[in-house]
Structure formats: structure tokens, C-alpha cells
PDB file of C-alpha atoms and ligand atoms in Angstrom:
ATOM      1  CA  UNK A  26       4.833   9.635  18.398  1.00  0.00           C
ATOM      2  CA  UNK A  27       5.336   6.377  17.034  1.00  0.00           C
ATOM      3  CA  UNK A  28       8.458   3.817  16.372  1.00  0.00           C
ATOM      4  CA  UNK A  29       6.692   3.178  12.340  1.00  0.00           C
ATOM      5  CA  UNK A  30       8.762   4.810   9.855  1.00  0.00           C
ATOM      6  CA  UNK A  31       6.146   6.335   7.580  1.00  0.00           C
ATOM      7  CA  UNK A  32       5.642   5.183   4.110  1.00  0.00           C
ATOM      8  CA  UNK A  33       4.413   6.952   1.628  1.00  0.00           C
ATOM      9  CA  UNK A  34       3.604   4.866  -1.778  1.00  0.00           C
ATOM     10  CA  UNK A  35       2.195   6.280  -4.839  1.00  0.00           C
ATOM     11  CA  UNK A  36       0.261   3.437  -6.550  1.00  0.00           C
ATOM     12  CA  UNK A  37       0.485   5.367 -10.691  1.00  0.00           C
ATOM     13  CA  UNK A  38      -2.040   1.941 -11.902  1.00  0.00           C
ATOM     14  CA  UNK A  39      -2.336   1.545 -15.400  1.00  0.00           C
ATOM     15  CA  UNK A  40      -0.671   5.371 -16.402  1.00  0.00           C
ATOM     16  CA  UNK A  41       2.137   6.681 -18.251  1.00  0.00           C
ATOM     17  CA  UNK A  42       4.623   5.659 -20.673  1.00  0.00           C
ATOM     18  CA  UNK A  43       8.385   4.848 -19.979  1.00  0.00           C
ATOM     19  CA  UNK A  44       9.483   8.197 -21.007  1.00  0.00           C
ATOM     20  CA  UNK A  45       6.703   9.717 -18.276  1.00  0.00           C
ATOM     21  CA  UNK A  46       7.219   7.244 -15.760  1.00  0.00           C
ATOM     22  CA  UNK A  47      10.822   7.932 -15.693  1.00  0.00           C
ATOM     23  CA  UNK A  48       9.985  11.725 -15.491  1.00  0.00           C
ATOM     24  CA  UNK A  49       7.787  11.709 -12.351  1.00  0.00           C
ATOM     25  CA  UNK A  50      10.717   9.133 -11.138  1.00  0.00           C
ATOM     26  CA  UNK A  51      13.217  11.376 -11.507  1.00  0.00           C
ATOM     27  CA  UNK A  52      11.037  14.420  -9.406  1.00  0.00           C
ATOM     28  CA  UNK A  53      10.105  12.103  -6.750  1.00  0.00           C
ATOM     29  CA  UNK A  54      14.229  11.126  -5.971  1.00  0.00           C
ATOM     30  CA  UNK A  55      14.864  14.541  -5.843  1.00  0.00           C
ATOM     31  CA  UNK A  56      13.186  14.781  -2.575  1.00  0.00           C
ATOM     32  CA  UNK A  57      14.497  11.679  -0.957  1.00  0.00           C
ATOM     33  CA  UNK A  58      17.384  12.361  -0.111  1.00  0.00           C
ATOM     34  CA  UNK A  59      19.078   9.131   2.153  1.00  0.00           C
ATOM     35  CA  UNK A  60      18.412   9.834   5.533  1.00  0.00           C
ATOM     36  CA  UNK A  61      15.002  10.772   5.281  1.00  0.00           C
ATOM     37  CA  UNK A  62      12.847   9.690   7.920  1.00  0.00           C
ATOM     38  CA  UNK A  63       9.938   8.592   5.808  1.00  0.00           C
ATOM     39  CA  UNK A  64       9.784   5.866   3.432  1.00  0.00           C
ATOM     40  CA  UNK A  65       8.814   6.445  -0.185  1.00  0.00           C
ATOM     41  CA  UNK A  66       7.986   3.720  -2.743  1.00  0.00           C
ATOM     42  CA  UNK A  67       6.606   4.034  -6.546  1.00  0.00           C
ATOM     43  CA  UNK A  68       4.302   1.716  -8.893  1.00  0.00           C
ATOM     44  CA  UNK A  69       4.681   2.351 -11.899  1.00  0.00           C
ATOM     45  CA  UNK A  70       3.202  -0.252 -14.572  1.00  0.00           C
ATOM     46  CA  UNK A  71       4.680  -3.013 -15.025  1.00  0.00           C
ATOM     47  CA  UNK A  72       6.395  -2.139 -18.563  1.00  0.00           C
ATOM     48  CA  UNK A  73       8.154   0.778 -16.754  1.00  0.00           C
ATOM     49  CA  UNK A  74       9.888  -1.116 -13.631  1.00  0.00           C
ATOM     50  CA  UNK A  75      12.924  -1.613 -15.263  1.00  0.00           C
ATOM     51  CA  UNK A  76      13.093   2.020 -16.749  1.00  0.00           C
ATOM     52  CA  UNK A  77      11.951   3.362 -13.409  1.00  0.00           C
ATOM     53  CA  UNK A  78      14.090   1.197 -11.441  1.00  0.00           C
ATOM     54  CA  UNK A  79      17.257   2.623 -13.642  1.00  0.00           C
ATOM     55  CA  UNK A  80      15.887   6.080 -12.857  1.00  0.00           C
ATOM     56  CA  UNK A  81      15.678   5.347  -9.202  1.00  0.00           C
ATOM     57  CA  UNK A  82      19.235   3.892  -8.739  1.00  0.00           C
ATOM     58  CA  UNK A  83      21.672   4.903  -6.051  1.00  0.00           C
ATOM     59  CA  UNK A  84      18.645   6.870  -4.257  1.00  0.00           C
ATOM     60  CA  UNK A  85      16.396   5.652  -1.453  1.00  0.00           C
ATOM     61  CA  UNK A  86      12.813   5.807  -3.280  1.00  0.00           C
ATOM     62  CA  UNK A  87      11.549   1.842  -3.154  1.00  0.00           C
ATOM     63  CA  UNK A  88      10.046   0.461  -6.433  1.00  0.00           C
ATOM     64  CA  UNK A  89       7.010  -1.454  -6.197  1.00  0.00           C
ATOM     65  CA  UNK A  90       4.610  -3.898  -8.832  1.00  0.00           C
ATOM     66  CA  UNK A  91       1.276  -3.435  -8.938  1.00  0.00           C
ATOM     67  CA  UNK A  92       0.123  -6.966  -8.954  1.00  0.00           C
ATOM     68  CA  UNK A  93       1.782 -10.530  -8.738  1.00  0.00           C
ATOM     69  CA  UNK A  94       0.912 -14.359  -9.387  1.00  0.00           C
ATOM     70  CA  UNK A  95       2.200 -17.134  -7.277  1.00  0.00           C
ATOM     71  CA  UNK A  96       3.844 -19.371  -8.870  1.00  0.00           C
ATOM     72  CA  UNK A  97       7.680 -18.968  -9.873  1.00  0.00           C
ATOM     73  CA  UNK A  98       7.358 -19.378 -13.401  1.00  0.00           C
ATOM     74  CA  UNK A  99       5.386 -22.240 -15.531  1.00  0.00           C
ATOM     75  CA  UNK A 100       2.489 -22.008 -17.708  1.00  0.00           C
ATOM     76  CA  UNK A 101       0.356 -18.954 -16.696  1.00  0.00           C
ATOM     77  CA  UNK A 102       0.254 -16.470 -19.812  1.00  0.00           C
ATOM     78  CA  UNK A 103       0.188 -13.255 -18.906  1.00  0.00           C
ATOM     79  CA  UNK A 104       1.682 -13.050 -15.094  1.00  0.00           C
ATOM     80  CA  UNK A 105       4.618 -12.090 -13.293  1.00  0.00           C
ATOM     81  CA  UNK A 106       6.386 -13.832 -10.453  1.00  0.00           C
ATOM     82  CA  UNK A 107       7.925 -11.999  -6.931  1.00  0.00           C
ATOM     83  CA  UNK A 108      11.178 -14.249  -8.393  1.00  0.00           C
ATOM     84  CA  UNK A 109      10.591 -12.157 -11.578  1.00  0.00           C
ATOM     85  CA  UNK A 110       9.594  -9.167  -9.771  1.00  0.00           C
ATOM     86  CA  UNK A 111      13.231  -9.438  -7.649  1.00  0.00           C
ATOM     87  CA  UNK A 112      14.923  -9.968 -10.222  1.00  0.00           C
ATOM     88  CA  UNK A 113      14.292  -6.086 -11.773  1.00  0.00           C
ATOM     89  CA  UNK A 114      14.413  -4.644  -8.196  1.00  0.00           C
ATOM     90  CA  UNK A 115      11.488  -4.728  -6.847  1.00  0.00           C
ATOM     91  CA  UNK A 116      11.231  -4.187  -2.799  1.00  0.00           C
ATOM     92  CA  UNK A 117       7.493  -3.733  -2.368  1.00  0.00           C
ATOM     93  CA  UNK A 118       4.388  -5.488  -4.393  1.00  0.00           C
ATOM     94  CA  UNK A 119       0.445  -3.672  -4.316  1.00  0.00           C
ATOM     95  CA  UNK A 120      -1.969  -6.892  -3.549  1.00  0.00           C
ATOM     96  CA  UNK A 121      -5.910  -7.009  -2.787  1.00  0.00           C
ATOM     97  CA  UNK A 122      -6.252  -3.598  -4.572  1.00  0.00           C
ATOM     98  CA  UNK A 123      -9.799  -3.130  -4.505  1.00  0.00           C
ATOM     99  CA  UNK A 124      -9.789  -2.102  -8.051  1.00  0.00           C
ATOM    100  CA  UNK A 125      -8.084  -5.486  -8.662  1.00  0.00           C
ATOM    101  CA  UNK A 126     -10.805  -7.383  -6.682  1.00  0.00           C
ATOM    102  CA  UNK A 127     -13.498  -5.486  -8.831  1.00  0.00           C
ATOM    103  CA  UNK A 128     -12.348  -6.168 -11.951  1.00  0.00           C
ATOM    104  CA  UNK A 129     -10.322  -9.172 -12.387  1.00  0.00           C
ATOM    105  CA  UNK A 130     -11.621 -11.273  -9.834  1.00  0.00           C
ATOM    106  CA  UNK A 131      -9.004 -11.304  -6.763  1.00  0.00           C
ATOM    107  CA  UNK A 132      -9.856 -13.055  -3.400  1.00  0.00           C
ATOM    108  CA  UNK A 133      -8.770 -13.258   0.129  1.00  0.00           C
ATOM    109  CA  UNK A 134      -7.441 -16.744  -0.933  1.00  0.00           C
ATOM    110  CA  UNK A 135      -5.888 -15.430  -3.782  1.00  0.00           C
ATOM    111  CA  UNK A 136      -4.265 -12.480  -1.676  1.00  0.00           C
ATOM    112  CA  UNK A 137      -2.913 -14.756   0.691  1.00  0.00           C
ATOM    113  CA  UNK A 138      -1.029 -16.894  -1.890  1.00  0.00           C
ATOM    114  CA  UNK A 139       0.111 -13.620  -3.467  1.00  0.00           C
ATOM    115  CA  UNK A 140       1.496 -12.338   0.040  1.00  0.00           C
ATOM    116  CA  UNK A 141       2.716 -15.660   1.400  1.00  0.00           C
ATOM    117  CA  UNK A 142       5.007 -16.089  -2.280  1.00  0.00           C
ATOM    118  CA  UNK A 143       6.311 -11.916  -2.063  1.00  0.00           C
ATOM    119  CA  UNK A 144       7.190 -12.532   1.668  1.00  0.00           C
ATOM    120  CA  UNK A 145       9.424 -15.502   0.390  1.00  0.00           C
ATOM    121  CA  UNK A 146      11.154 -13.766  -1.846  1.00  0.00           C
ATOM    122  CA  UNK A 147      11.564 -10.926   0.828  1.00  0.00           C
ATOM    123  CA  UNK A 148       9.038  -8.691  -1.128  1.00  0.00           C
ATOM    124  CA  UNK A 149       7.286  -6.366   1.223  1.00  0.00           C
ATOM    125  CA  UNK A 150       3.264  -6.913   0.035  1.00  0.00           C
ATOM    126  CA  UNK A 151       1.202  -3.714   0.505  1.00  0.00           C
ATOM    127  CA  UNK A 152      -2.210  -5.521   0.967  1.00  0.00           C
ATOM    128  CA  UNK A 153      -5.059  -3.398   0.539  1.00  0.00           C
ATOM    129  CA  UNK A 154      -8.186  -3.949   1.988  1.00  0.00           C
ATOM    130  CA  UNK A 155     -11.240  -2.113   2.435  1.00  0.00           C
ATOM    131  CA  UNK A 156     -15.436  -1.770   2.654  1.00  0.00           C
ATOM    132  CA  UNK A 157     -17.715  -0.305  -0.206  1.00  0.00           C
ATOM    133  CA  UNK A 158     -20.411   2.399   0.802  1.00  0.00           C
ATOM    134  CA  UNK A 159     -23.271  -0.071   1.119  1.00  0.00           C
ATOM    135  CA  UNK A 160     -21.325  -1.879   3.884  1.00  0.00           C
ATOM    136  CA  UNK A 161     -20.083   1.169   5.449  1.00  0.00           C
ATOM    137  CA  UNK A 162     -23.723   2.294   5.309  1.00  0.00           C
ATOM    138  CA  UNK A 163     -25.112  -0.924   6.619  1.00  0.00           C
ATOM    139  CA  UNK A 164     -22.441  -0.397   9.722  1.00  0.00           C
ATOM    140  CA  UNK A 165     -20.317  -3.621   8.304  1.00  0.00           C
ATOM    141  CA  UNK A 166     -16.726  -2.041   7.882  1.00  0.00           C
ATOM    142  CA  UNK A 167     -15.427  -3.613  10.792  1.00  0.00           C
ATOM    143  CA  UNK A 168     -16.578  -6.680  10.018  1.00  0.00           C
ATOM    144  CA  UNK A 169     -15.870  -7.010   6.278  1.00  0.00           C
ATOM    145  CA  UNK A 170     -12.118  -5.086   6.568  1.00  0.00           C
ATOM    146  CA  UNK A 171     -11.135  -7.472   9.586  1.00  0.00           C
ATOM    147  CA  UNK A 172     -12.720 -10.636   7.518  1.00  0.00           C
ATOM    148  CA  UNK A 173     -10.565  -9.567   4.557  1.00  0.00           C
ATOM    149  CA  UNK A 174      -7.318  -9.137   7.043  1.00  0.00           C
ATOM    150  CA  UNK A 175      -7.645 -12.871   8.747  1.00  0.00           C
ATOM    151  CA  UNK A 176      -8.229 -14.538   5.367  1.00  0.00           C
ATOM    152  CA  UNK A 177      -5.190 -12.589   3.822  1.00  0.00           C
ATOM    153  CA  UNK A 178      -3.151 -14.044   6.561  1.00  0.00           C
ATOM    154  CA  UNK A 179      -4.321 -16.781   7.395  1.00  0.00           C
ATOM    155  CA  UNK A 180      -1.787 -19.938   7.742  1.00  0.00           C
ATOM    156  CA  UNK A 181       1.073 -17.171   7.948  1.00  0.00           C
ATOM    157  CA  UNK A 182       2.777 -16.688  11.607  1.00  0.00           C
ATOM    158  CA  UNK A 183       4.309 -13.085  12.485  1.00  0.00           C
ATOM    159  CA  UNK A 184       7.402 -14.028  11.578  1.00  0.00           C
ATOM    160  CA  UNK A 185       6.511 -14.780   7.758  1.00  0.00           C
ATOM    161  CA  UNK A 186       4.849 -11.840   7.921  1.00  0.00           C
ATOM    162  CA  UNK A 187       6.958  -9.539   9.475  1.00  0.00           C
ATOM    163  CA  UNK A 188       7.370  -6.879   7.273  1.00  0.00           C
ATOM    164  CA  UNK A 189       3.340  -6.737   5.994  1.00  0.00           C
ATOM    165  CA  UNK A 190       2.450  -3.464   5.215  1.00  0.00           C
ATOM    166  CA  UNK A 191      -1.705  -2.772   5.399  1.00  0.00           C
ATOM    167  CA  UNK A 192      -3.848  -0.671   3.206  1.00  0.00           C
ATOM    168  CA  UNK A 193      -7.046   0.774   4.627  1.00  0.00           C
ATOM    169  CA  UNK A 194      -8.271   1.928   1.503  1.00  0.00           C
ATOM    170  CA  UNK A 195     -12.437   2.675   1.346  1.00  0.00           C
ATOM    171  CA  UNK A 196     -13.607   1.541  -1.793  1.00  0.00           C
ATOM    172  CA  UNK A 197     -15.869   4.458  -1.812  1.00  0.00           C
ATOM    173  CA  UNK A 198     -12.772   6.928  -1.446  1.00  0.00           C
ATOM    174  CA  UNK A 199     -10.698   5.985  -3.964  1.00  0.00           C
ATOM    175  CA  UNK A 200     -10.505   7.906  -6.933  1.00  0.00           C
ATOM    176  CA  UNK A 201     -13.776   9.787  -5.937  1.00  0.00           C
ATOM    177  CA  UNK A 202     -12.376  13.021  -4.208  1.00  0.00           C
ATOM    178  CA  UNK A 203     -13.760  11.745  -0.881  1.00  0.00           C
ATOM    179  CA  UNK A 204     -11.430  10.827   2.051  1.00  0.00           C
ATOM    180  CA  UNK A 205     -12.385   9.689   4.958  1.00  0.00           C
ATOM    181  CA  UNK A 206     -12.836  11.484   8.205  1.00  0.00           C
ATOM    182  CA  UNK A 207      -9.191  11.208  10.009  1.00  0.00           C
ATOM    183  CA  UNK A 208     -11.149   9.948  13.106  1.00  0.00           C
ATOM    184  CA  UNK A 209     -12.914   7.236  11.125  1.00  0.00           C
ATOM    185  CA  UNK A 210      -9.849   6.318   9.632  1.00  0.00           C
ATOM    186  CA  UNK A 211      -8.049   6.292  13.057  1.00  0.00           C
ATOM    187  CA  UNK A 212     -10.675   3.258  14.242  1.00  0.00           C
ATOM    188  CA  UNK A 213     -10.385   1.187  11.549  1.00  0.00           C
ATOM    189  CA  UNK A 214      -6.649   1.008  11.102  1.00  0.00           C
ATOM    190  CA  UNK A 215      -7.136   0.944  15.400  1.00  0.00           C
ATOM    191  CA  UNK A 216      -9.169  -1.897  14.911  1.00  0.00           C
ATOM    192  CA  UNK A 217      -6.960  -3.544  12.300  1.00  0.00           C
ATOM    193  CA  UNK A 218      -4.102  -3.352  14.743  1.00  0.00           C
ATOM    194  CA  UNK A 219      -5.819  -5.128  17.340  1.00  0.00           C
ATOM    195  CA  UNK A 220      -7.172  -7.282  15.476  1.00  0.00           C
ATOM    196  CA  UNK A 221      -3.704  -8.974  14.252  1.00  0.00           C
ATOM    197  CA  UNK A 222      -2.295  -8.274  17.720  1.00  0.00           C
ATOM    198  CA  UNK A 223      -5.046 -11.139  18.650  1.00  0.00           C
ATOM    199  CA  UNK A 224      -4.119 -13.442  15.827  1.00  0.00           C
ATOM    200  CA  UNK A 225      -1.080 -13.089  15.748  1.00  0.00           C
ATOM    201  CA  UNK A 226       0.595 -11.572  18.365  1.00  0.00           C
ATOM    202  CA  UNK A 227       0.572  -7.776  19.480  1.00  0.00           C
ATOM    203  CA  UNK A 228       4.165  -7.129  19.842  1.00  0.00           C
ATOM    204  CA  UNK A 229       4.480  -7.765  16.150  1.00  0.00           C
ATOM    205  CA  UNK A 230       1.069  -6.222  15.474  1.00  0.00           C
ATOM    206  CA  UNK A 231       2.678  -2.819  17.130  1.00  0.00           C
ATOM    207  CA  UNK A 232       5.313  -2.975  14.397  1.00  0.00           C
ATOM    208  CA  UNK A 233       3.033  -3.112  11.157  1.00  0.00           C
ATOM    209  CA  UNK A 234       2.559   0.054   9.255  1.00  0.00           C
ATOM    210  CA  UNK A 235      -1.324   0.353   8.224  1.00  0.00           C
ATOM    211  CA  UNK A 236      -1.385   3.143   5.322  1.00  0.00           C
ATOM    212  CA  UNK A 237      -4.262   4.707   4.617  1.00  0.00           C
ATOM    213  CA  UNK A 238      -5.962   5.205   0.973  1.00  0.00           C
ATOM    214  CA  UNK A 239      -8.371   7.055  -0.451  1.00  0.00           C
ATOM    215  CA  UNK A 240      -7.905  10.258  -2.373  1.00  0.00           C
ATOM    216  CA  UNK A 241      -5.205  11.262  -0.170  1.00  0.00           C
ATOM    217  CA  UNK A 242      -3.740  15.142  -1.181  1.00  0.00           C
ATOM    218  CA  UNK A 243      -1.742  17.625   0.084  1.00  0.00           C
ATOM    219  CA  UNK A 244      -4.576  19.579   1.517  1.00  0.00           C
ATOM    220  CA  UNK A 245      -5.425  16.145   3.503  1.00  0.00           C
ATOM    221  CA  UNK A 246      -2.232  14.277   4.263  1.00  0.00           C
ATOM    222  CA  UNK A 247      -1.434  15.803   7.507  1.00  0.00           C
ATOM    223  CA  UNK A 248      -4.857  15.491   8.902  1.00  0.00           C
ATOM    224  CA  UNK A 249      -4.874  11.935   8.040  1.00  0.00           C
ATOM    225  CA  UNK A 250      -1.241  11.253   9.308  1.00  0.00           C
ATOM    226  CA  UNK A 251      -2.077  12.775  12.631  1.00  0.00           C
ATOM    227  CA  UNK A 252      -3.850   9.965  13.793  1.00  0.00           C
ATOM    228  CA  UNK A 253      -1.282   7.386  15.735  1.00  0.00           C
ATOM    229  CA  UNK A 254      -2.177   4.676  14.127  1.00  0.00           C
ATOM    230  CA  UNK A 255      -2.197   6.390  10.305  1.00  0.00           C
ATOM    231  CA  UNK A 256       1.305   5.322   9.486  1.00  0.00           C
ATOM    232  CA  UNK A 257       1.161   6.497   5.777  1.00  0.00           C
ATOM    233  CA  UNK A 258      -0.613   6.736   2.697  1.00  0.00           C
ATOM    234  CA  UNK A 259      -0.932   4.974  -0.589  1.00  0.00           C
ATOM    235  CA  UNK A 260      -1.700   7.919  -2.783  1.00  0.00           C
ATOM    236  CA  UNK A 261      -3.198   7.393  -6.762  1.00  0.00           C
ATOM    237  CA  UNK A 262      -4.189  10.234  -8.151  1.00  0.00           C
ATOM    238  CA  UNK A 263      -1.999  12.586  -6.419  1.00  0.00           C
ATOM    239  CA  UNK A 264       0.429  10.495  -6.553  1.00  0.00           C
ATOM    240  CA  UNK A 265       0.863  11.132 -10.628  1.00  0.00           C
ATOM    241  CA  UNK A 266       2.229  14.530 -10.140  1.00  0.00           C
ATOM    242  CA  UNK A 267       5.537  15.187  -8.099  1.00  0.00           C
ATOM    243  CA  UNK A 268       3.990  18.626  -7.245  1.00  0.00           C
ATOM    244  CA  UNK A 269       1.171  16.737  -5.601  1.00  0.00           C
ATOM    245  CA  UNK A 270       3.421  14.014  -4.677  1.00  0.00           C
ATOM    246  CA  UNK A 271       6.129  15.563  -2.533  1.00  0.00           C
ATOM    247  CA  UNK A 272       3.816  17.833  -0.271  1.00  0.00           C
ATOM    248  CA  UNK A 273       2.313  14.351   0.644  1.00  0.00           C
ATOM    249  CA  UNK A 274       5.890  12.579   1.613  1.00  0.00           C
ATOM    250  CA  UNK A 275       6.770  15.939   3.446  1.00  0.00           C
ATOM    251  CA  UNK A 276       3.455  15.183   5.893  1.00  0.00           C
ATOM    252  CA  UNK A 277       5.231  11.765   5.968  1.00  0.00           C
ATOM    253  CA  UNK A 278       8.371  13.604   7.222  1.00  0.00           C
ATOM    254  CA  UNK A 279       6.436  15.947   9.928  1.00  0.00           C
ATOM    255  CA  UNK A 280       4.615  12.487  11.261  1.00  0.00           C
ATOM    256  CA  UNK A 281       7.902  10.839  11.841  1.00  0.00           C
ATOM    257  CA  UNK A 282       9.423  14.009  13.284  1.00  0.00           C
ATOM    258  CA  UNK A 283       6.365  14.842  15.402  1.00  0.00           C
TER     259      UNK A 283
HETATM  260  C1  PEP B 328      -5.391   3.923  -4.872  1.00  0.00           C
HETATM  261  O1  PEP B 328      -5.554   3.634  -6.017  1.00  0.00           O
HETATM  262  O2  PEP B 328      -4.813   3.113  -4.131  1.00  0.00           O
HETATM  263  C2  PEP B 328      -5.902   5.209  -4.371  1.00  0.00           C
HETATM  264  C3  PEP B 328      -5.940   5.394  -3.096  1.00  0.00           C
HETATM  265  O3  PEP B 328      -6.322   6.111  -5.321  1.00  0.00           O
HETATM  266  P1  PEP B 328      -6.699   7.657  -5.072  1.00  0.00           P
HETATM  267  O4  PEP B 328      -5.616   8.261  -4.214  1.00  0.00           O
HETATM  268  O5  PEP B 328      -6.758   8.258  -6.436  1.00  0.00           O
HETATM  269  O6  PEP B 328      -8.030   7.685  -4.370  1.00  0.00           O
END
């Protein structure tokens, strides 16, 4: 169906200790075996990356922060740096989340540092974006998701950005049991294709995996990763149990062998 190997990233935001986190790390690696056509990647908080990272090592399941700053290192209490975030393993980073933008003030500029500084350091950023129900309901999606998409790249050619991953992830879907209709999913990540194929280039645009969020669950997944241009999922909730978890990457697995 499509050349994208699937990814499937669980996004476990501000839950479980290290002793928990290493537990749900351990069940996830027992189902990714290497060879497995689908990519799987976990993000736990940041006090567990090392932990989880230790629990993860010699299989094929991709670690992942939840949030990064800029800057290398210097004075800025409180943050973490892709260097920093290499240096314990990292491979993929969370940016934009909307629940980031909501409560501690992230912007496009502020993504587009964040993604320009992780692609440096060879850190694939998983930027979310995504519209809340009054713009869906005032018929602005479109126009707010592809806004938040330019400004987010913005400065950065396709080949700084070539491994970019995309989350579509309705603000009015996430966390709430609601998931989007796998058709109206299928036009927005459609239109976020095109949309960087004209900034940027569509050859490259044709090789960007656009995941889609928003109370994604085994009852759903394979709906949702029908759609051609549905190349994954970031997954909370469900994401927090590996008997949720795993029925999710094995819709991964059917997509990329369909
Ligand atoms: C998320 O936090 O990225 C998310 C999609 O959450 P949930 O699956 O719980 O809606």
C-alpha cells in the first residue's frame, strides 16, 4: 500500500514511576521482535528514560522525550537539551503537543526551534499539531493545522527535515474517547501531505509519516490505519497498558503488510 514504515508511539505523559515504566517497557519489547515491519517508540517521563532505555536495550522499540528546549545547555532551570536527550538514548522527541501548547505556553516559533535543534542532533521530532472543536466547527481545520505545519517548518529545507514525523492529533479527541472519522482523518493528513509537498518539495513530502492521534484503541486502530495516508498512531491512553498497546502495533503490522 504504501513505502512508510508504520510507527506506532505511545506518548505515557506525565504517568508512572520507574518501577511501572520499566514494566509496561518490558511488555511492549516482547512484541517487537527485530524484523518487524512497524516501528514502535515509547515516552515515558522524563525521570524514567534512562530506566526505560536500560529496559529497552538490545530490542528494536525506539525511546522517545516528551518535550525539549533548544539550547545545548546554559542557564535555563528546569529543561532538557536533544544533546542531553542523545546522550541517554533517545531516537525520537514529542513537540507541539497540544496539551503542551495549552498549558505551558508552546508556539509554532517555539516548535520550530525545538524541531530545527532535535533534527541536529539526529533526533526524529514527532510534531503534533491539530484544531480544537470550535475551529473544526467553524470549518477552520484546514486552515489552522496547515498554519501550524508552515510555521513549524518554516526556514527548514527537506533535507533538515528529512526524517519529520507529523501528528494529526484533534484537540477535541484526545483523551476524550472520541476519534475521528477515518475519512476525516484521511483529508487532513491528505491535506498535510500536499501541503509540504508545495513547500517543500513532494518527493520528500511522499516520504513523511503523518500519525494520527486521538484516542486511538484497539477497537479503532485498523479503521484509522486503513486510510493511505494514516501512517500510524500516537496512542495515550491506550498506550499505558501493553494489553491495549500491542493490539494497536499489530494494526501497525497488518498496514505495512497490506
Ligand atoms: C496523546 O496524548 O497524544 C493522545 C493522543 O492521547 P489519547 O490517545 O489518550 O487521546
Amino acid at each position: 500500500m504504501s513505502t512508510r514504515t508504520p510507527l506506532i508511539a505511545g506518548n505515557w505523559k506525565l504517568h508512572n514511576t520507574v518501577a511501572e515504566s520499566q514494566a509496561l517497557a518490558g511488555g511492549v519489547r516482547k512484541r517487537v521482535r527485530d524484523g518487524l515491519p512497524c516501528q514502535v517508540v515509547v515516552a515515558p517521563v522524563a525521570t524514567s528514560l534512562v530506566p526505560v532505555r536500560e529496559t529497552l536495550a538490545g530490542s528494536a522499540v525506539g525511546l522517545a522525550a516528551q518535550n525539549v528546549y533548544w539550547e545545548d545547555s546554559g542557564a535555563f532551570t528546569g529543561e532538557l537539551s536533544p544533546a542531553l536527550l542523545l546522550d541517554v538514548g533517545c531516537t525520537h522527541c514529542i513537540i507541539g503537543h497540544s496539551e503542551r501548547r495549552q498549558y505551558f505556553g508552546e508556539t509554532d516559533a517555539g516548535v520550530r526551534k525545538k524541531a530545527s535543534a532535535l533534527l541536529v542532533h539526529k533526533i526524529v521530532p514527532i510534531m503534533c499539531v491539530g484544531e480544537s472543536l470550535e475551529q473544526r466547527e467553524a470549518g477552520k481545520t484546514l486552515d489552522v493545522v496547515l498554519g501550524q505545519v508552515e510555521a513549524a517548518t518554516e526556514g527548514l529545507d527537506a533535507v533538515a527535515l528529512a526524517p519529520l514525523v507529523v501528528a494529526y492529533e484533534p484537540i477535541w479527541a484526545i483523551g476524550t474517547g472520541r476519534t475521528a472519522k477515518a475519512e476525516d482523518a484521511q483529508e487532513v493528513h491528505r491535506a498535510i501531505r500536499d501541503h509540504l509537498g508545495a513547500l517543500k518539495g513532494e518527493s520528500w513530502a511522499d516520504t513523511v509519516r503523518i500519525l494520527y492521534g486521538g484516542s486511538v484503541k484497539p477497537s479503532n486502530a485498523d479503521e484509522l490505519l486503513a486510510e493511505p495516508d494514516v501512517d500510524g498512531a500516537l496512542v495515550g491512553g491506550a498506550s499505558l497498558s501493553a494489553d491495549n498497546f500491542i493490539p494497536i502495533i499489530d494494526a501497525g503490522v497488518r498496514r505495512a503488510e497490506s
